[in-house]
PDB file of C-alpha atoms in Angstrom:
ATOM      1  CA  UNK E 991      12.730  -1.979  36.327  1.00  0.00           C
ATOM      2  CA  UNK E 992      10.129   0.474  35.032  1.00  0.00           C
ATOM      3  CA  UNK E 993      12.157   0.978  31.829  1.00  0.00           C
ATOM      4  CA  UNK E 994      12.116  -2.781  31.199  1.00  0.00           C
ATOM      5  CA  UNK E 995       8.317  -2.823  31.532  1.00  0.00           C
ATOM      6  CA  UNK E 996       7.990   0.126  29.158  1.00  0.00           C
ATOM      7  CA  UNK E 997      10.225  -1.615  26.600  1.00  0.00           C
ATOM      8  CA  UNK E 998       8.053  -4.729  26.794  1.00  0.00           C
ATOM      9  CA  UNK E 999       4.946  -2.646  26.200  1.00  0.00           C
ATOM     10  CA  UNK E1000       6.573  -1.000  23.187  1.00  0.00           C
ATOM     11  CA  UNK E1001       7.533  -4.412  21.737  1.00  0.00           C
ATOM     12  CA  UNK E1002       3.961  -5.666  22.146  1.00  0.00           C
ATOM     13  CA  UNK E1003       2.648  -2.525  20.404  1.00  0.00           C
ATOM     14  CA  UNK E1004       5.141  -2.884  17.541  1.00  0.00           C
ATOM     15  CA  UNK E1005       4.333  -6.576  17.047  1.00  0.00           C
ATOM     16  CA  UNK E1006       0.616  -5.782  16.844  1.00  0.00           C
ATOM     17  CA  UNK E1007       0.903  -2.750  14.596  1.00  0.00           C
ATOM     18  CA  UNK E1008       4.103  -2.945  12.561  1.00  0.00           C
ATOM     19  CA  UNK E1009       5.262  -6.568  12.517  1.00  0.00           C
ATOM     20  CA  UNK E1010       7.353  -7.254   9.413  1.00  0.00           C
ATOM     21  CA  UNK E1011       5.964  -9.687   6.888  1.00  0.00           C
ATOM     22  CA  UNK E1012       7.895 -12.869   6.213  1.00  0.00           C
ATOM     23  CA  UNK E1013       7.462 -12.802   2.425  1.00  0.00           C
ATOM     24  CA  UNK E1014       9.222 -10.341   0.171  1.00  0.00           C
ATOM     25  CA  UNK E1015       9.645  -9.492  -3.497  1.00  0.00           C
ATOM     26  CA  UNK E1016      12.390 -11.332  -5.435  1.00  0.00           C
ATOM     27  CA  UNK E1017      15.804  -9.739  -6.017  1.00  0.00           C
ATOM     28  CA  UNK E1018      15.300  -9.406  -9.797  1.00  0.00           C
ATOM     29  CA  UNK E1019      12.212  -7.305  -9.073  1.00  0.00           C
ATOM     30  CA  UNK E1020      14.063  -5.055  -6.642  1.00  0.00           C
ATOM     31  CA  UNK E1021      16.828  -4.347  -9.179  1.00  0.00           C
ATOM     32  CA  UNK E1022      14.230  -2.474 -11.272  1.00  0.00           C
ATOM     33  CA  UNK E1023      13.917   0.200  -8.590  1.00  0.00           C
ATOM     34  CA  UNK E1024      16.103   3.334  -8.366  1.00  0.00           C
ATOM     35  CA  UNK E1025      16.318   3.770  -4.599  1.00  0.00           C
ATOM     36  CA  UNK E1026      16.981   7.209  -3.096  1.00  0.00           C
ATOM     37  CA  UNK E1027      16.576   6.305   0.567  1.00  0.00           C
ATOM     38  CA  UNK E1028      15.680   3.263   2.625  1.00  0.00           C
ATOM     39  CA  UNK E1029      13.242   4.194   5.391  1.00  0.00           C
ATOM     40  CA  UNK E1030      12.848   0.629   6.651  1.00  0.00           C
ATOM     41  CA  UNK E1031      13.095  -2.907   5.279  1.00  0.00           C
ATOM     42  CA  UNK E1032       9.838  -2.531   3.392  1.00  0.00           C
ATOM     43  CA  UNK E1033       9.553   1.242   2.797  1.00  0.00           C
ATOM     44  CA  UNK E1034      11.753   2.913   0.158  1.00  0.00           C
ATOM     45  CA  UNK E1035      11.885   6.408  -1.319  1.00  0.00           C
ATOM     46  CA  UNK E1036      12.543   6.034  -5.043  1.00  0.00           C
ATOM     47  CA  UNK E1037      13.911   8.335  -7.729  1.00  0.00           C
ATOM     48  CA  UNK E1038      11.369   7.242 -10.335  1.00  0.00           C
ATOM     49  CA  UNK E1039       9.326   4.222 -11.371  1.00  0.00           C
ATOM     50  CA  UNK E1040      10.117   4.162 -15.108  1.00  0.00           C
ATOM     51  CA  UNK E1041      11.993   0.830 -15.106  1.00  0.00           C
ATOM     52  CA  UNK E1042       9.418  -0.766 -12.851  1.00  0.00           C
ATOM     53  CA  UNK E1043       6.577   0.214 -15.177  1.00  0.00           C
ATOM     54  CA  UNK E1044       8.424  -1.442 -18.054  1.00  0.00           C
ATOM     55  CA  UNK E1045       8.701  -4.546 -15.863  1.00  0.00           C
ATOM     56  CA  UNK E1046       4.941  -4.484 -15.280  1.00  0.00           C
ATOM     57  CA  UNK E1047       4.314  -4.355 -19.036  1.00  0.00           C
ATOM     58  CA  UNK E1048       6.482  -7.438 -19.660  1.00  0.00           C
ATOM     59  CA  UNK E1049       4.892  -9.670 -17.011  1.00  0.00           C
ATOM     60  CA  UNK E1050       1.268 -10.541 -16.379  1.00  0.00           C
ATOM     61  CA  UNK E1051       1.386 -11.699 -12.755  1.00  0.00           C
ATOM     62  CA  UNK E1052       0.378  -8.298 -11.347  1.00  0.00           C
ATOM     63  CA  UNK E1053      -3.115  -7.149 -10.477  1.00  0.00           C
ATOM     64  CA  UNK E1054      -3.431  -3.368 -10.101  1.00  0.00           C
ATOM     65  CA  UNK E1055      -5.827  -1.999  -7.500  1.00  0.00           C
ATOM     66  CA  UNK E1056      -6.474   1.700  -8.031  1.00  0.00           C
ATOM     67  CA  UNK E1057      -9.030   4.452  -7.631  1.00  0.00           C
ATOM     68  CA  UNK E1058     -10.010   6.414 -10.711  1.00  0.00           C
ATOM     69  CA  UNK E1059      -8.508   9.570  -9.202  1.00  0.00           C
ATOM     70  CA  UNK E1060      -5.220   7.901  -8.265  1.00  0.00           C
ATOM     71  CA  UNK E1061      -4.877   6.323 -11.726  1.00  0.00           C
ATOM     72  CA  UNK E1062      -5.499   9.704 -13.376  1.00  0.00           C
ATOM     73  CA  UNK E1063      -2.854  11.502 -11.286  1.00  0.00           C
ATOM     74  CA  UNK E1064      -0.333   8.645 -11.529  1.00  0.00           C
ATOM     75  CA  UNK E1065      -0.747   8.512 -15.314  1.00  0.00           C
ATOM     76  CA  UNK E1066      -0.008  12.235 -15.591  1.00  0.00           C
ATOM     77  CA  UNK E1067       3.503  11.447 -14.353  1.00  0.00           C
ATOM     78  CA  UNK E1068       3.813   8.008 -15.959  1.00  0.00           C
ATOM     79  CA  UNK E1069       1.661   8.002 -19.156  1.00  0.00           C
ATOM     80  CA  UNK E1070       2.986   4.559 -20.173  1.00  0.00           C
ATOM     81  CA  UNK E1071       1.341   2.993 -17.156  1.00  0.00           C
ATOM     82  CA  UNK E1072      -2.180   3.394 -18.563  1.00  0.00           C
ATOM     83  CA  UNK E1073      -1.384   0.805 -21.240  1.00  0.00           C
ATOM     84  CA  UNK E1074      -1.573  -1.929 -18.623  1.00  0.00           C
ATOM     85  CA  UNK E1075      -5.120  -3.313 -18.755  1.00  0.00           C
ATOM     86  CA  UNK E1076      -5.137  -5.454 -15.618  1.00  0.00           C
ATOM     87  CA  UNK E1077      -6.858  -2.867 -13.397  1.00  0.00           C
ATOM     88  CA  UNK E1078      -9.428  -3.313 -10.650  1.00  0.00           C
ATOM     89  CA  UNK E1079     -11.052  -0.055  -9.529  1.00  0.00           C
ATOM     90  CA  UNK E1080     -12.068   0.626  -5.936  1.00  0.00           C
ATOM     91  CA  UNK E1081     -15.264   2.218  -7.254  1.00  0.00           C
ATOM     92  CA  UNK E1082     -16.282  -1.155  -8.744  1.00  0.00           C
ATOM     93  CA  UNK E1083     -15.965  -3.075  -5.449  1.00  0.00           C
ATOM     94  CA  UNK E1084     -19.152  -2.199  -3.604  1.00  0.00           C
ATOM     95  CA  UNK E1085     -20.108  -5.406  -1.797  1.00  0.00           C
ATOM     96  CA  UNK E1086     -18.538  -8.255   0.134  1.00  0.00           C
ATOM     97  CA  UNK E1087     -19.559 -10.610  -2.668  1.00  0.00           C
ATOM     98  CA  UNK E1088     -17.542  -8.626  -5.227  1.00  0.00           C
ATOM     99  CA  UNK E1089     -14.592  -8.472  -2.830  1.00  0.00           C
ATOM    100  CA  UNK E1090     -14.741 -12.235  -2.253  1.00  0.00           C
ATOM    101  CA  UNK E1091     -14.679 -12.828  -6.020  1.00  0.00           C
ATOM    102  CA  UNK E1092     -11.473 -10.762  -6.373  1.00  0.00           C
ATOM    103  CA  UNK E1093      -9.799 -12.649  -3.509  1.00  0.00           C
ATOM    104  CA  UNK E1094     -10.662 -15.970  -5.209  1.00  0.00           C
ATOM    105  CA  UNK E1095      -9.283 -14.709  -8.540  1.00  0.00           C
ATOM    106  CA  UNK E1096      -6.016 -13.520  -6.924  1.00  0.00           C
ATOM    107  CA  UNK E1097      -5.592 -16.940  -5.276  1.00  0.00           C
ATOM    108  CA  UNK E1098      -6.349 -18.876  -8.457  1.00  0.00           C
ATOM    109  CA  UNK E1099      -4.125 -16.817 -10.767  1.00  0.00           C
ATOM    110  CA  UNK E1100      -1.412 -16.310  -8.110  1.00  0.00           C
ATOM    111  CA  UNK E1101      -1.268 -12.576  -8.674  1.00  0.00           C
ATOM    112  CA  UNK E1102       1.022 -10.140  -6.899  1.00  0.00           C
ATOM    113  CA  UNK E1103      -0.987  -7.049  -5.991  1.00  0.00           C
ATOM    114  CA  UNK E1104       0.089  -3.506  -6.822  1.00  0.00           C
ATOM    115  CA  UNK E1105      -1.937  -0.853  -5.020  1.00  0.00           C
ATOM    116  CA  UNK E1106      -1.793   2.798  -6.064  1.00  0.00           C
ATOM    117  CA  UNK E1107      -3.699   5.341  -4.000  1.00  0.00           C
ATOM    118  CA  UNK E1108      -4.570   6.502  -0.522  1.00  0.00           C
ATOM    119  CA  UNK E1109      -6.221   5.076   2.575  1.00  0.00           C
ATOM    120  CA  UNK E1110      -9.341   3.220   1.437  1.00  0.00           C
ATOM    121  CA  UNK E1111      -7.863   1.414  -1.557  1.00  0.00           C
ATOM    122  CA  UNK E1112      -4.772   0.475   0.486  1.00  0.00           C
ATOM    123  CA  UNK E1113      -6.887  -0.997   3.284  1.00  0.00           C
ATOM    124  CA  UNK E1114      -8.804  -3.017   0.704  1.00  0.00           C
ATOM    125  CA  UNK E1115      -5.541  -4.157  -0.935  1.00  0.00           C
ATOM    126  CA  UNK E1116      -4.132  -5.203   2.450  1.00  0.00           C
ATOM    127  CA  UNK E1117      -7.274  -7.239   3.123  1.00  0.00           C
ATOM    128  CA  UNK E1118      -7.119  -8.977  -0.279  1.00  0.00           C
ATOM    129  CA  UNK E1119      -3.403  -9.669   0.175  1.00  0.00           C
ATOM    130  CA  UNK E1120      -4.004 -10.983   3.705  1.00  0.00           C
ATOM    131  CA  UNK E1121      -6.818 -13.306   2.640  1.00  0.00           C
ATOM    132  CA  UNK E1122      -5.112 -14.562  -0.530  1.00  0.00           C
ATOM    133  CA  UNK E1123      -1.584 -14.794   0.947  1.00  0.00           C
ATOM    134  CA  UNK E1124      -0.244 -12.755  -1.973  1.00  0.00           C
ATOM    135  CA  UNK E1125       2.545 -10.193  -2.144  1.00  0.00           C
ATOM    136  CA  UNK E1126       1.485  -6.545  -1.901  1.00  0.00           C
ATOM    137  CA  UNK E1127       3.357  -3.595  -3.371  1.00  0.00           C
ATOM    138  CA  UNK E1128       1.963  -0.195  -2.371  1.00  0.00           C
ATOM    139  CA  UNK E1129       2.655   3.073  -4.168  1.00  0.00           C
ATOM    140  CA  UNK E1130       1.109   5.820  -1.992  1.00  0.00           C
ATOM    141  CA  UNK E1131      -0.302   8.890  -3.715  1.00  0.00           C
ATOM    142  CA  UNK E1132      -0.713  10.827  -0.455  1.00  0.00           C
ATOM    143  CA  UNK E1133       1.497  11.436   2.553  1.00  0.00           C
ATOM    144  CA  UNK E1134       0.070   8.843   4.961  1.00  0.00           C
ATOM    145  CA  UNK E1135       2.210   6.427   6.952  1.00  0.00           C
ATOM    146  CA  UNK E1136       0.016   4.076   8.952  1.00  0.00           C
ATOM    147  CA  UNK E1137      -1.878   2.903   5.868  1.00  0.00           C
ATOM    148  CA  UNK E1138       0.977   1.105   4.106  1.00  0.00           C
ATOM    149  CA  UNK E1139       3.384   0.659   7.053  1.00  0.00           C
ATOM    150  CA  UNK E1140       0.895  -0.801   9.533  1.00  0.00           C
ATOM    151  CA  UNK E1141      -0.623  -4.273   9.476  1.00  0.00           C
ATOM    152  CA  UNK E1142      -3.909  -2.895  10.852  1.00  0.00           C
ATOM    153  CA  UNK E1143      -6.786  -3.064   8.385  1.00  0.00           C
ATOM    154  CA  UNK E1144      -9.720  -0.690   8.803  1.00  0.00           C
ATOM    155  CA  UNK E1145     -13.055  -2.397   8.304  1.00  0.00           C
ATOM    156  CA  UNK E1146     -14.535  -0.715   5.240  1.00  0.00           C
ATOM    157  CA  UNK E1147     -18.155  -1.348   4.188  1.00  0.00           C
ATOM    158  CA  UNK E1148     -17.105  -4.069   1.723  1.00  0.00           C
ATOM    159  CA  UNK E1149     -15.200  -5.892   4.486  1.00  0.00           C
ATOM    160  CA  UNK E1150     -18.116  -5.426   6.899  1.00  0.00           C
ATOM    161  CA  UNK E1151     -20.284  -7.285   4.368  1.00  0.00           C
ATOM    162  CA  UNK E1152     -18.085 -10.330   5.005  1.00  0.00           C
ATOM    163  CA  UNK E1153     -18.905 -10.308   8.723  1.00  0.00           C
ATOM    164  CA  UNK E1154     -16.120  -8.165  10.202  1.00  0.00           C
ATOM    165  CA  UNK E1155     -16.842  -5.342  12.624  1.00  0.00           C
ATOM    166  CA  UNK E1156     -13.528  -4.497  14.348  1.00  0.00           C
ATOM    167  CA  UNK E1157     -10.121  -3.415  13.026  1.00  0.00           C
ATOM    168  CA  UNK E1158      -8.269  -6.477  11.687  1.00  0.00           C
ATOM    169  CA  UNK E1159      -4.704  -7.467  12.596  1.00  0.00           C
ATOM    170  CA  UNK E1160      -3.749  -8.429   9.050  1.00  0.00           C
ATOM    171  CA  UNK E1161      -0.517  -7.608   7.258  1.00  0.00           C
ATOM    172  CA  UNK E1162       1.280  -4.492   6.061  1.00  0.00           C
ATOM    173  CA  UNK E1163       2.514  -3.905   2.523  1.00  0.00           C
ATOM    174  CA  UNK E1164       5.378  -6.238   1.656  1.00  0.00           C
ATOM    175  CA  UNK E1165       6.952  -3.263  -0.076  1.00  0.00           C
ATOM    176  CA  UNK E1166       6.005   0.426  -0.204  1.00  0.00           C
ATOM    177  CA  UNK E1167       7.617   2.696  -2.801  1.00  0.00           C
ATOM    178  CA  UNK E1168       7.350   6.425  -2.178  1.00  0.00           C
ATOM    179  CA  UNK E1169       7.838   8.541  -5.278  1.00  0.00           C
ATOM    180  CA  UNK E1170       7.930  12.147  -4.059  1.00  0.00           C
ATOM    181  CA  UNK E1171       6.906  13.420  -7.512  1.00  0.00           C
ATOM    182  CA  UNK E1172       3.524  11.742  -7.013  1.00  0.00           C
ATOM    183  CA  UNK E1173       3.110  13.130  -3.481  1.00  0.00           C
ATOM    184  CA  UNK E1174       4.030  16.634  -4.703  1.00  0.00           C
ATOM    185  CA  UNK E1175       1.702  16.414  -7.715  1.00  0.00           C
ATOM    186  CA  UNK E1176      -1.276  15.548  -5.501  1.00  0.00           C
ATOM    187  CA  UNK E1177      -0.252  18.213  -2.972  1.00  0.00           C
ATOM    188  CA  UNK E1178      -0.645  20.827  -5.712  1.00  0.00           C
ATOM    189  CA  UNK E1179      -4.109  19.460  -6.552  1.00  0.00           C
ATOM    190  CA  UNK E1180      -5.376  19.328  -2.966  1.00  0.00           C
ATOM    191  CA  UNK E1181      -3.266  20.191   0.089  1.00  0.00           C
ATOM    192  CA  UNK E1182      -5.447  17.961   2.319  1.00  0.00           C
ATOM    193  CA  UNK E1183      -3.681  14.923   0.844  1.00  0.00           C
ATOM    194  CA  UNK E1184      -0.440  16.246   2.335  1.00  0.00           C
ATOM    195  CA  UNK E1185      -1.720  17.806   5.565  1.00  0.00           C
ATOM    196  CA  UNK E1186      -3.667  14.721   6.682  1.00  0.00           C
ATOM    197  CA  UNK E1187      -0.447  12.738   6.229  1.00  0.00           C
ATOM    198  CA  UNK E1188       1.366  15.249   8.398  1.00  0.00           C
ATOM    199  CA  UNK E1189      -1.272  14.492  11.028  1.00  0.00           C
ATOM    200  CA  UNK E1190      -0.283  10.819  10.749  1.00  0.00           C
ATOM    201  CA  UNK E1191       3.371  11.625  11.327  1.00  0.00           C
ATOM    202  CA  UNK E1192       2.628  13.921  14.267  1.00  0.00           C
ATOM    203  CA  UNK E1193       0.521  11.200  15.890  1.00  0.00           C
ATOM    204  CA  UNK E1194       3.562   8.912  15.945  1.00  0.00           C
ATOM    205  CA  UNK E1195       5.741  11.701  17.344  1.00  0.00           C
ATOM    206  CA  UNK E1196       3.185  12.547  20.031  1.00  0.00           C
ATOM    207  CA  UNK E1197       2.764   8.897  21.007  1.00  0.00           C
ATOM    208  CA  UNK E1198       6.450   8.887  22.012  1.00  0.00           C
ATOM    209  CA  UNK E1199       5.893  11.894  24.257  1.00  0.00           C
ATOM    210  CA  UNK E1200       2.640  10.438  25.638  1.00  0.00           C
TER     211      UNK E1200
END
């Protein structure tokens, strides 16, 4: 009987934190990805992103949310990527008003969102995707799991400006592509990007024991 109750509690936790999204990327998009390992239905380890970057150059329905640091490190590995001009930088979104304007633009132009970076930019991308009902592809540049795999959205200052104060039950990334070359590159720049992610993983492991 106690095991049944525990299982129910686990299901409630999973539905609140890691519920799968109902939308997904089309098959022709997924064929552009060289998959090494499938972690879950929406998290894949990939060999490289060369073909996908060529796909981005051909089509204009993608809006790229990046930080200046993440774009710089990503472009060291994939120089071709910088030729795409449809970038929105985290550093340029300072208020709720600016955030609202981006959400309206994504809705109007029916963009799919591609987010490249760590925690803050991914939370912002999840919020924009949630509010605009758009597809979100995340390419993490650091080893963090809850950011792209969880539907929880941390309330950053820009989101607070729109009247939110508590963590939001939004949506997770519709697809997360983990390129280990990017993770390794950033590890060599600053080990904190890797070690903080290890803290993420250990928290999940410890929660099982707890």
